[in-house]
Coordinates of C-alpha atoms in Angstrom, one line a residue:
X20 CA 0.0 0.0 0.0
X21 CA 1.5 3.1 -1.2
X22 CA 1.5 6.1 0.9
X23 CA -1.0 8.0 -0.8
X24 CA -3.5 5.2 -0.2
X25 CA -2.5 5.1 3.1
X26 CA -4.2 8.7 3.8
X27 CA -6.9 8.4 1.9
X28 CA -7.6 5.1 4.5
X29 CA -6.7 7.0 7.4
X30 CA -9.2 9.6 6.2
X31 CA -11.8 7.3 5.7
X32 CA -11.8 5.9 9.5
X33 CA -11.0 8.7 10.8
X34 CA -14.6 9.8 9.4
X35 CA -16.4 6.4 10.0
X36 CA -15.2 6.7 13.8
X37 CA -16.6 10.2 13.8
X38 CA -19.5 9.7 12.1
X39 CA -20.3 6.8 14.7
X40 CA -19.9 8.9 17.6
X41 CA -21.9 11.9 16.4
X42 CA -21.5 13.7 19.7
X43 CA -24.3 17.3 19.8
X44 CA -21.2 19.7 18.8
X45 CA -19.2 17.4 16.3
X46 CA -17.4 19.3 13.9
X47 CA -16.3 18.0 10.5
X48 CA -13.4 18.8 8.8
X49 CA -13.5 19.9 4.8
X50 CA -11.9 19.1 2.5
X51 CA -8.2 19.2 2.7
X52 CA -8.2 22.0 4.4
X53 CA -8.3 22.6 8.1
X54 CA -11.9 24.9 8.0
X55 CA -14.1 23.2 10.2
X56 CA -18.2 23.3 10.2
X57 CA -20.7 21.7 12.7
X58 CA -23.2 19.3 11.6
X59 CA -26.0 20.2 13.1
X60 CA -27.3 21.7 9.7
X61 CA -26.9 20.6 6.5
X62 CA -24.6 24.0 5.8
X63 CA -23.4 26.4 8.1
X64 CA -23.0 29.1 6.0
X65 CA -19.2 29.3 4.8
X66 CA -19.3 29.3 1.4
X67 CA -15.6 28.5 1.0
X68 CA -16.1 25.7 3.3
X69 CA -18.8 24.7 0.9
X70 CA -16.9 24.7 -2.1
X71 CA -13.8 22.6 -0.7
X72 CA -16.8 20.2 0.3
X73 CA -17.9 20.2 -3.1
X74 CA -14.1 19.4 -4.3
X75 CA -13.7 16.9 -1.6
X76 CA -16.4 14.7 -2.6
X77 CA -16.5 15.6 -6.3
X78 CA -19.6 17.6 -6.0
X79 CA -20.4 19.5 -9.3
X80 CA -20.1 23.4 -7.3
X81 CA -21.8 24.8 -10.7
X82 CA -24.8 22.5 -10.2
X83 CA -24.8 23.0 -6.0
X84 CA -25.6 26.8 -7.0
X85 CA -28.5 26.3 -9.8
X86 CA -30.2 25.3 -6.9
X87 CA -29.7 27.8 -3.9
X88 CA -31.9 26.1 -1.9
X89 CA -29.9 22.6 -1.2
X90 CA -27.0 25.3 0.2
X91 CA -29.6 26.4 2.7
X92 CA -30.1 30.6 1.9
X93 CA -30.7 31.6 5.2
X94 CA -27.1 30.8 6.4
X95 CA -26.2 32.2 3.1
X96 CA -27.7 35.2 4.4
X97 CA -26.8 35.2 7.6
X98 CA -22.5 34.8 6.4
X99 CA -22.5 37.4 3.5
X100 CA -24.2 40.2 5.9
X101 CA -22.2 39.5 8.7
X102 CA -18.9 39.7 6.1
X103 CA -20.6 43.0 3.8
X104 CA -21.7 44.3 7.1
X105 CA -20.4 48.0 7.4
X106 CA -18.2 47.8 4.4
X107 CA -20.2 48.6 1.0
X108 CA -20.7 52.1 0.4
X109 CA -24.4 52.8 -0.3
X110 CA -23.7 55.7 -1.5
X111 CA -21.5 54.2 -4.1
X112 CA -22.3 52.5 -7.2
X113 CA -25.0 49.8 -7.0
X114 CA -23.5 46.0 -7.3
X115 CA -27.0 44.9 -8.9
X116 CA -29.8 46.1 -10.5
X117 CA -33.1 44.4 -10.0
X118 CA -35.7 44.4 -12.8
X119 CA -39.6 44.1 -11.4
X120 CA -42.5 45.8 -12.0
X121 CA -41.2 48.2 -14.8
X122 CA -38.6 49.7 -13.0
X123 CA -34.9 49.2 -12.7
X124 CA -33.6 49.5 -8.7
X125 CA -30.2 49.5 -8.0
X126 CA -28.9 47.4 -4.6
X127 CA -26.4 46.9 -2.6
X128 CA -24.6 43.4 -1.9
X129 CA -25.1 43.8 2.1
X130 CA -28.9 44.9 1.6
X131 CA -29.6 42.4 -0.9
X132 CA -28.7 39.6 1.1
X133 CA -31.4 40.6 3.9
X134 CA -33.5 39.2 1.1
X135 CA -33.8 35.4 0.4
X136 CA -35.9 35.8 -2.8
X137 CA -33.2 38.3 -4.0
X138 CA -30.1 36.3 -2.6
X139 CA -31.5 33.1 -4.8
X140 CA -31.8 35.3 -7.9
X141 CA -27.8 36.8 -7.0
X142 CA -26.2 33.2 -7.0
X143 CA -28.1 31.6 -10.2
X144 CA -27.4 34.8 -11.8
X145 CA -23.7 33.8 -10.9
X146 CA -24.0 30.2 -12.0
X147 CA -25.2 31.6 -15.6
X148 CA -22.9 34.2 -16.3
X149 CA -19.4 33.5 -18.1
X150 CA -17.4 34.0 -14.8
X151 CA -16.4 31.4 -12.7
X152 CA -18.9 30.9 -9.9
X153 CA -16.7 30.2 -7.0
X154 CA -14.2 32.6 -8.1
X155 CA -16.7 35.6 -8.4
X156 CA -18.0 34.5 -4.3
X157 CA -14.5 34.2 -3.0
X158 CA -14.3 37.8 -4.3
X159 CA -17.8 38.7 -2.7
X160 CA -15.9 38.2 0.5
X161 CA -13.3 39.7 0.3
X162 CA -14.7 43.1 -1.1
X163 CA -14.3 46.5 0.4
X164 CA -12.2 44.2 2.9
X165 CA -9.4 46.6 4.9
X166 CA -6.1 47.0 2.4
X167 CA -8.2 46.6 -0.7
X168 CA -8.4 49.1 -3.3
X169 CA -11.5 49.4 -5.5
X170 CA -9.5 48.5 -8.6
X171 CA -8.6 44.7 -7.1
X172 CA -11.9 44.1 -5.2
X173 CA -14.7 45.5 -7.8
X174 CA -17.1 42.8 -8.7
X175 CA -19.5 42.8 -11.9
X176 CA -22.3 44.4 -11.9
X177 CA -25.1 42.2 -13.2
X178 CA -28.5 42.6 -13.3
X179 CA -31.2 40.0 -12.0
X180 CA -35.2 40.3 -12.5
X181 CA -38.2 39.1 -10.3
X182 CA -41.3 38.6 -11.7
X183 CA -44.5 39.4 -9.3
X184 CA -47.9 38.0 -9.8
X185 CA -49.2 39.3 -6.2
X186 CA -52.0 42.1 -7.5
X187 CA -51.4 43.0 -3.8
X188 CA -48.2 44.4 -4.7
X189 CA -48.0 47.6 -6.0
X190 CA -45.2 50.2 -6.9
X191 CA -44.9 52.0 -3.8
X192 CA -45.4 49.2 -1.5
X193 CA -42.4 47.4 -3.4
X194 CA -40.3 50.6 -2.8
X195 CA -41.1 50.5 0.9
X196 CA -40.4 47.1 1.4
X197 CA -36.6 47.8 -0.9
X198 CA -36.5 50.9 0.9
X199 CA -36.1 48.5 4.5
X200 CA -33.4 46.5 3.2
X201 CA -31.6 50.0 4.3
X202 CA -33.2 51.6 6.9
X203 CA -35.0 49.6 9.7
X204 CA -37.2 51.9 11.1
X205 CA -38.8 53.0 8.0
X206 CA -42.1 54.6 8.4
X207 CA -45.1 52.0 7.2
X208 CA -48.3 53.7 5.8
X209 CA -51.5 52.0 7.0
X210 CA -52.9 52.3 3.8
X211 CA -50.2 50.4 2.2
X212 CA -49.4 48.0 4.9
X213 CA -50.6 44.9 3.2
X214 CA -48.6 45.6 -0.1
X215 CA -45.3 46.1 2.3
X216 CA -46.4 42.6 4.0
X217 CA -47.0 41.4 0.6
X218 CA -44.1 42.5 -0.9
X219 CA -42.2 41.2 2.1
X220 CA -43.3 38.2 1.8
X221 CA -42.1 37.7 -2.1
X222 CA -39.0 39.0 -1.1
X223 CA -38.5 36.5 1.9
X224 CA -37.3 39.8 4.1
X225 CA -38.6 37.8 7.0
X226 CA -37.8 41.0 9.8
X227 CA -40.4 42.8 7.7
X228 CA -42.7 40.2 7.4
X229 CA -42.8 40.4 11.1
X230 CA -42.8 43.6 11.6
X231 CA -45.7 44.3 9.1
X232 CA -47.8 41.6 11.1
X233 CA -47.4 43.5 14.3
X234 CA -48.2 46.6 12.5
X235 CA -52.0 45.0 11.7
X236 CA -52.6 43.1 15.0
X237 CA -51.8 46.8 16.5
X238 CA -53.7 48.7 13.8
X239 CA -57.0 47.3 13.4
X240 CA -60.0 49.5 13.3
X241 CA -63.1 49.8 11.2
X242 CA -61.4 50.9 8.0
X243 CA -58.8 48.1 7.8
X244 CA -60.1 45.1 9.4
X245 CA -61.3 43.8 6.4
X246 CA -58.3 43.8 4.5
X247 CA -55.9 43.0 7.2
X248 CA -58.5 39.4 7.9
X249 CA -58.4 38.7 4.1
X250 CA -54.3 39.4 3.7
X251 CA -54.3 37.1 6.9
X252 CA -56.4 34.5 5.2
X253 CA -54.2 34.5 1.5
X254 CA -51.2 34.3 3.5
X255 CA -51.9 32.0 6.0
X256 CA -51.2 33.8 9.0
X257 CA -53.3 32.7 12.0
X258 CA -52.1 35.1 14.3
X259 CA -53.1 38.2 12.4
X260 CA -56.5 35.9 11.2
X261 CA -57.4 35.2 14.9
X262 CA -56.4 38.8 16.5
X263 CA -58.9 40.3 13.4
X264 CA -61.6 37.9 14.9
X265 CA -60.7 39.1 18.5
X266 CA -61.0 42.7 17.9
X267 CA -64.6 42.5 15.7
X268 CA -65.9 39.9 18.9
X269 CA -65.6 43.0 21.0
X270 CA -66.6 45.8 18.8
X271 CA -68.7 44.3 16.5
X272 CA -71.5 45.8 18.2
X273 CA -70.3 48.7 20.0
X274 CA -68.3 50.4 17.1
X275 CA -69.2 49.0 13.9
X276 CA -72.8 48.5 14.9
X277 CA -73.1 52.4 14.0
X278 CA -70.0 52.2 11.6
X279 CA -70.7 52.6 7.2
X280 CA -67.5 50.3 7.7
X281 CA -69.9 47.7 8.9
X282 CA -70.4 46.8 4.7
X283 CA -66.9 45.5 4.3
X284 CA -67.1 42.7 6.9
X285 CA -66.7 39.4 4.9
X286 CA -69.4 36.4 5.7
X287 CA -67.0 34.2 6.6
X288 CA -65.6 36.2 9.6
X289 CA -68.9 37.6 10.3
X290 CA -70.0 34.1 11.2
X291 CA -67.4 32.9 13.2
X292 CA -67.6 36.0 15.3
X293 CA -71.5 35.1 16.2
X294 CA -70.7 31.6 17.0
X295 CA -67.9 33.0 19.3
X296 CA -69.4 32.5 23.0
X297 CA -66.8 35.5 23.8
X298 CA -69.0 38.4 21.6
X299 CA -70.0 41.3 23.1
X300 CA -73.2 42.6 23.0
X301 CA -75.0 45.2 25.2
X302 CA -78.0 42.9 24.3
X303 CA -79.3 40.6 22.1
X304 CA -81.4 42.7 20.2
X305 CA -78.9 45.1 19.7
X306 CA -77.0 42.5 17.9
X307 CA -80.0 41.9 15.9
X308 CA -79.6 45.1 14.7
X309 CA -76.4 45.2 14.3
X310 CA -76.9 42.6 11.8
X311 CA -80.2 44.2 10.1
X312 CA -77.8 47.1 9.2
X313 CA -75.0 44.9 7.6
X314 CA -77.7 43.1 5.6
X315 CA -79.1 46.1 4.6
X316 CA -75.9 47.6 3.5
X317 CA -75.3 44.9 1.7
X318 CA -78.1 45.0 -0.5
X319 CA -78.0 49.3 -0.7
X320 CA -74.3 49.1 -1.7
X321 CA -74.4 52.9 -3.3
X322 CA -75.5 54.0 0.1
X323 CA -72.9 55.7 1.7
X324 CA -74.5 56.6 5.6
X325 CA -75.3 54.7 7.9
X326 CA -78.7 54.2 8.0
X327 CA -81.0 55.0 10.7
X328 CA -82.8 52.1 13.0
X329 CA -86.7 53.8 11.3
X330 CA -84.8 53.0 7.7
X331 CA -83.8 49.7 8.3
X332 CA -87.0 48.8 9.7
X333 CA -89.0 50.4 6.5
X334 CA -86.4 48.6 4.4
X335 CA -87.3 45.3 5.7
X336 CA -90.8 46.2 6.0
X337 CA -91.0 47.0 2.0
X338 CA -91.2 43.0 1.0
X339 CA -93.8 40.8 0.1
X340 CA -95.8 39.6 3.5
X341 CA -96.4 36.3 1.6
X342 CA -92.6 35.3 2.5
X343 CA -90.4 35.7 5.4
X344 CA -87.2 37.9 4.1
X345 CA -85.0 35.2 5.1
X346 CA -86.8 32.8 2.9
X347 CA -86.5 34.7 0.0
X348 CA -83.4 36.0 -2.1
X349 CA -80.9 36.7 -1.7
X350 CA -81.8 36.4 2.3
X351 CA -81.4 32.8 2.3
X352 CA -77.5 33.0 1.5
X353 CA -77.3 35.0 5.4
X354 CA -79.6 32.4 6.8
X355 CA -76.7 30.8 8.5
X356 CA -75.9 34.2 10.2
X357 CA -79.1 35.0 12.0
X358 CA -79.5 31.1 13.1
X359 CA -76.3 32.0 15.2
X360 CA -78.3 34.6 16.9
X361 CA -79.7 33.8 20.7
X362 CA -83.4 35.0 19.8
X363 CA -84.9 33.8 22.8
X364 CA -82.4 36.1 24.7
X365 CA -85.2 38.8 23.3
X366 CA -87.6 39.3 26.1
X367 CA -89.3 42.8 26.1
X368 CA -92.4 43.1 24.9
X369 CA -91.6 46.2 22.7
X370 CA -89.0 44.2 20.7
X371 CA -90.5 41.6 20.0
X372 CA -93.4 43.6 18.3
X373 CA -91.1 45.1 16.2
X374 CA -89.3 41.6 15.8
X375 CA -92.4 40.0 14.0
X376 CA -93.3 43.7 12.5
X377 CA -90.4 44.0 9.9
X378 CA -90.9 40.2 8.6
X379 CA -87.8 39.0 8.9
X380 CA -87.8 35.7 10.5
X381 CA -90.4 32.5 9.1
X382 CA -93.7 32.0 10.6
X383 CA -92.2 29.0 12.4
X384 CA -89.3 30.3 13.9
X385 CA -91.3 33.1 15.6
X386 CA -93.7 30.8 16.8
X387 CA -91.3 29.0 18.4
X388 CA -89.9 32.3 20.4
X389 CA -93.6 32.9 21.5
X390 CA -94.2 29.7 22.5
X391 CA -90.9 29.2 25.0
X392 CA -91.6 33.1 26.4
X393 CA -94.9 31.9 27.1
X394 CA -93.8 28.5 28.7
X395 CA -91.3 30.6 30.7
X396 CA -93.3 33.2 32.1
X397 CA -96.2 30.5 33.0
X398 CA -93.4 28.5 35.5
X399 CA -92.2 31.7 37.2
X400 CA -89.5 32.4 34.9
X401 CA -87.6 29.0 34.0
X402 CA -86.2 28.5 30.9
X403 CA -87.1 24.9 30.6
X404 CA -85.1 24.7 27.3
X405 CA -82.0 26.0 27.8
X406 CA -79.3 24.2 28.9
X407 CA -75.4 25.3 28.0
X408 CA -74.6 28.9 29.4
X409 CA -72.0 29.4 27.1
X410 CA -73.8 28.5 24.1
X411 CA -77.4 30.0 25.1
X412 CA -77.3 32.1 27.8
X413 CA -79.0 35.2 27.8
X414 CA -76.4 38.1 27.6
X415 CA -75.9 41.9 28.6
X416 CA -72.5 44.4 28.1
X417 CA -71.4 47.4 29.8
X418 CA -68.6 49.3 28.0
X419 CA -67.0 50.7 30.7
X420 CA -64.8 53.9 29.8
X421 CA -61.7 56.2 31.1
X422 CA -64.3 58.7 32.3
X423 CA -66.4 56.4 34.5
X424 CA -65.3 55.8 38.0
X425 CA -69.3 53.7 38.6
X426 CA -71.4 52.7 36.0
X427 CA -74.6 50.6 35.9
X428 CA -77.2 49.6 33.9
X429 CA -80.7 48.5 34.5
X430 CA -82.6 45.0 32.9
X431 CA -85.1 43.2 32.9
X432 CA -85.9 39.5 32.1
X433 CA -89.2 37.9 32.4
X434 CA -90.7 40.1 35.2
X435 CA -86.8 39.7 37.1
X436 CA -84.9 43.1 37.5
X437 CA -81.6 43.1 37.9
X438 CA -78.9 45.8 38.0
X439 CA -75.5 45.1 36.5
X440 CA -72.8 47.5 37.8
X441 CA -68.6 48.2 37.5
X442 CA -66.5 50.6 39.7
X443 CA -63.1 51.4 39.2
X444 CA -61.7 51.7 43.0
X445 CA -57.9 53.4 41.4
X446 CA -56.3 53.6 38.5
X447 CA -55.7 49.8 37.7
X448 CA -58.2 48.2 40.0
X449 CA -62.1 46.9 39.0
X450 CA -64.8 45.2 40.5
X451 CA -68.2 43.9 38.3
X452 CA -71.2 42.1 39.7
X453 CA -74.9 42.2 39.1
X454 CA -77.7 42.3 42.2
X455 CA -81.5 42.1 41.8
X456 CA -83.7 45.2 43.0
X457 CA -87.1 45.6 43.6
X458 CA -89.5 47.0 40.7
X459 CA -90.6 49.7 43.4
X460 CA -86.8 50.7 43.6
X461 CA -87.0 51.9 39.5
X462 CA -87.8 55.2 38.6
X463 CA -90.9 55.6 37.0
X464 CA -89.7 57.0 33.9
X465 CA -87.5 54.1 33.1
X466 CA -87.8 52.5 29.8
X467 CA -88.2 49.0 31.6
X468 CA -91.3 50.3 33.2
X469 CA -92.9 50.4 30.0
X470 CA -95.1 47.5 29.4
X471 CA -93.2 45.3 32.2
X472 CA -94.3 42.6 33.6
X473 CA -93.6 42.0 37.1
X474 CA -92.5 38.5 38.9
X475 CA -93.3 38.5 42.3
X476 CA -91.2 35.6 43.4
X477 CA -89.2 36.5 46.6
X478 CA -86.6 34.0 44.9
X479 CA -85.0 33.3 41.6
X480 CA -82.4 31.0 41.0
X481 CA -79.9 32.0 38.6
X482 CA -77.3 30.3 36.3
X483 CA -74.6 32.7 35.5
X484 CA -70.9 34.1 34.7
X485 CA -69.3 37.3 34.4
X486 CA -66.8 37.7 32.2
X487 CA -64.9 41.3 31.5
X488 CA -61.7 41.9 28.7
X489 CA -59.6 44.6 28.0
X490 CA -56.9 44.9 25.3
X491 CA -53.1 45.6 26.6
X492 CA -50.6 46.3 24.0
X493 CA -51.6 43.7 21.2
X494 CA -53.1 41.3 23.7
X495 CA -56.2 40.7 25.2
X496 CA -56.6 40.1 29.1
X497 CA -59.8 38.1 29.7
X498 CA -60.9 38.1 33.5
X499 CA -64.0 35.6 34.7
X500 CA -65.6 34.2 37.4
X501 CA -66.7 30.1 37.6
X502 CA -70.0 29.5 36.5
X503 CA -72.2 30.1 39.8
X504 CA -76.0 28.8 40.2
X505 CA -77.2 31.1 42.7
X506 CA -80.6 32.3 44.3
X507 CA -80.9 35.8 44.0
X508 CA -83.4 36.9 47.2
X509 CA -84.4 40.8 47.8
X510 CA -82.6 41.5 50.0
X511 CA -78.7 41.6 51.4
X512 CA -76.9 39.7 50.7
X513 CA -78.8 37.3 48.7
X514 CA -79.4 40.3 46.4
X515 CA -75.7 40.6 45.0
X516 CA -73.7 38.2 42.9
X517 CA -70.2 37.3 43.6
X518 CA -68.1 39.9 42.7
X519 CA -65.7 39.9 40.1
X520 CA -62.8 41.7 40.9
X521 CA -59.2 42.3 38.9
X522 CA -56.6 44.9 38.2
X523 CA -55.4 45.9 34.2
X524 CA -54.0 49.0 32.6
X525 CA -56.3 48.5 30.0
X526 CA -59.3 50.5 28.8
X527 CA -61.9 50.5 27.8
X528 CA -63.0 46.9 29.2
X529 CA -65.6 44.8 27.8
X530 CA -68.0 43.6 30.7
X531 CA -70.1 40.7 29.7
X532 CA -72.9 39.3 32.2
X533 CA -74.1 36.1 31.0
X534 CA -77.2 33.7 32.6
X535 CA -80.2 31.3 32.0
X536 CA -82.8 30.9 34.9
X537 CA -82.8 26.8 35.3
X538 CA -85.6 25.1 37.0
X539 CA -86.6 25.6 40.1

């Protein structure tokens, strides 16, 4: 055995034995040289290393670089920046000029490379050009390096082109997304936020990406929750899909309920925020009206106010009274919507009138209301057919604001009155609960006075659950109490529910008071 065969033997166990062990930091040495790399990923980045792999085991470095991706990009990334970092002169001639949407825009090696999408494009542009691949990268390294002059380290400029069939990308939103390859706190432009995030996201500048998402969860209000839940949806982002939901649960009645926004909420999130048992209403017929307006605005798409509640109910009051609107079309496509709505939470007697008035709902379904109120009110207030409080309970909201320090609200269920009340006791710190009063103890020109009825059961045992949130930052806090069966008396302390009681810098918070009246 000569001596030349001799190494390559050694060689060859010295790598078996290593490969054998495979301890969490082994390191493997390259080619014949003594540049080492660790194995825990495919490629660490060192793109000399790589090519003395590539002679090493006979590795075609031409072909290795058609295909970026086997050479893992990001650690690409990661090694030229670190190496260009500091040392190209933006304000110098570009090294590459990139071809997309009609326009020509000149970059610089260190910002390019932020870019996977742009740092593929760089290296097959290498691999195709009459230069010799490796050569031209060894070079890449060592330009602008300390002791180099322009003349010995200038590399040639070439010119690459991306090709963009997002319709979400436009002009200026490319240019905002190129114009963060340089500066980091560039300024982003609600209106063109989802361009930057798409454009980001073509570009595979992933800091943007993340940065634009953080932008939307932060920035959602009536004019851009639609488009920030659909850019969600195309681009599969659940976190900005799922903080979109969040924010219309809480204000889809409070601020888009009077909001010409209201139009642009797609069906699809629409429904999955009625099915939500965490929606805020301050009642359930607001909610109904709520969705009477987005119905409405819907079909009156030139309309450009927000109609008023006498309009809507002359709107709906203009078809046939042969056929229940939501029989007809195009109401039977929403169907699904108003089936998620907890009718039977509908109790006064005024509402109700105007329920069956404006023909909305079939014959059958309204019978079926009547009949269960009727049932209810015969057995002193048990709702014989409801079962799951967070599914069917009946449910009231109090939006309680910076300016409140106490704030209550009166209702009334099946001849039971209750008061639902919040105090802030300092800066940070609340308390919510609900108590039932006396019918004496309302003033006379209440609204729940008018055409009352009035249960004179000293007591009524309750199934229920407060529930108040409040958004921090980009999160929601979401305080409860257990689910507590209690029986509400007249007087103290049987009167007063268990008290909900937390402390948030948040405002304004969402309190939700949630109960059915089981049998008793």
């Amino acid at each position: 055995m000569n001596g030349r065969q001799k190494k390559m033997l050694h060689r060859t166990l010295s790598l078996s034995l290593l490969k054998q062990r495979r301890p969490q930091l082994e390191r493997h040495i390259v080619g014949s040289t003594n540049r080492w790399r660790f194995l825990k990923e495919p490629f660490s980045g060192d793109l000399l290393a790589l090519s003395q792999m590539c002679k090493a085991l006979s590795i075609d470095f031409d072909e290795i670089l058609k295909d970026p991706d086997r050479a893992c990009i990001s650690q690409i990334q990661k090694l030229l920046t670190e190496n260009l970092k500091n040392k190209a002169m933006q304000g110098g001639e570009a090294d590459v000029i990139l071809e997309c949407l009609g326009f020509k825009w000149e970059l610089h090696q260190p910002q390019l490379f932020q870019s996977g999408t742009l740092t593929k494009l760089y290296l097959r542009a290498l691999s195709r050009g009459t230069m010799d691949p490796l050569t031209e990268l060894e070079k890449l390294l060592k330009v602008r390096s300390p002791g180099k002059s322009k003349e010995t380290s200038r590399i040639k400029k070439m010119t690459i082109a991306l090709k963009i069939n997002d319709p979400l990308v436009t002009k200026v939103a490319f240019a905002t997304a190129l114009k963060n390859l340089y500066m980091s706190e560039v300024e982003l432009d609600m209106d063109d936020l989802v361009g930057v995030l798409a454009s980001a996201r073509i570009l595979q500048f992933t800091a943007l990406f993340q940065r634009c998402l953080a932008s939307m969860i932060n920035g959602l209000t009536p004019n851009t929750i639609r488009s920030f839940y659909l850019a969600g949806c195309k681009y599969q982002q659940e976190q900005l899909t799922k903080a979109c939901e969040k924010w219309l649960e809480m204000n889809l009645v409070p601020l888009m309920g009077k909001n010409i926004q209201l139009r642009s909420i797609p069906q699809e999130l629409l429904y999955k925020v009625l099915k939500s048992p965490s929606l805020f209403t301050f009642s359930e017929f607001h909610l109904l009206q709520t969705m009477l307006a987005w119905v409405y605005l819907q079909v009156n798409i030139k309309i450009q106010t927000f109609p008023i509640y006498e309009t809507l109910m002359a709107f709906f009051d203009s078809f046939p009274r042969n056929c229940a609107f939501l029989d007809q079309d195009p109401g039977q496509t929403w169907m699904p919507l108003f089936l998620c709505l907890r009718l039977h939470g509908i109790t006064r007697g005024k509402d109700l009138e105007e329920l069956r008035h404006i023909n909305l709902f079939p014959e059958a379904v309204l019978i079926r209301i009547t009949a269960n109120h009727y049932q209810a009110l015969e057995s002193g207030g048990d709702m014989a057919q409801l079962k799951d409080l967070a599914t069917q309970a009946v449910r009231f909201g109090m939006f309680f604001t910076q300016e409140y320090t106490t704030h209550s609200e009166m209702i009334a269920v099946y001849g039971f009155f209750f008061e639902i009340k919040g105090v802030r006791h300092d800066v940070s710190s609340y308390s919510f609960y609900m108590q039932r009063i006396r019918h004496t103890d309302l003033e006379f020109s209440s609204p729940l006075c008018e055409d009352s009825l009035v249960n004179m059961r000293a007591e009524r045992l309750v199934k229920y659950e407060i529930r108040a949130q409040t958004l921090v930052g980009d999160r929601w806090q979401e305080f409860r109490t257990n689910q507590i069966t209690q029986k509400f008396g007249l007087r103290k302390p049987s009167c007063k529910s268990h008290i909900l009681k937390f402390q948030t810098v948040g405002i304004p918070i969402y309190a939700s008071f949630a109960f059915i009246f089981p049998i008793s």
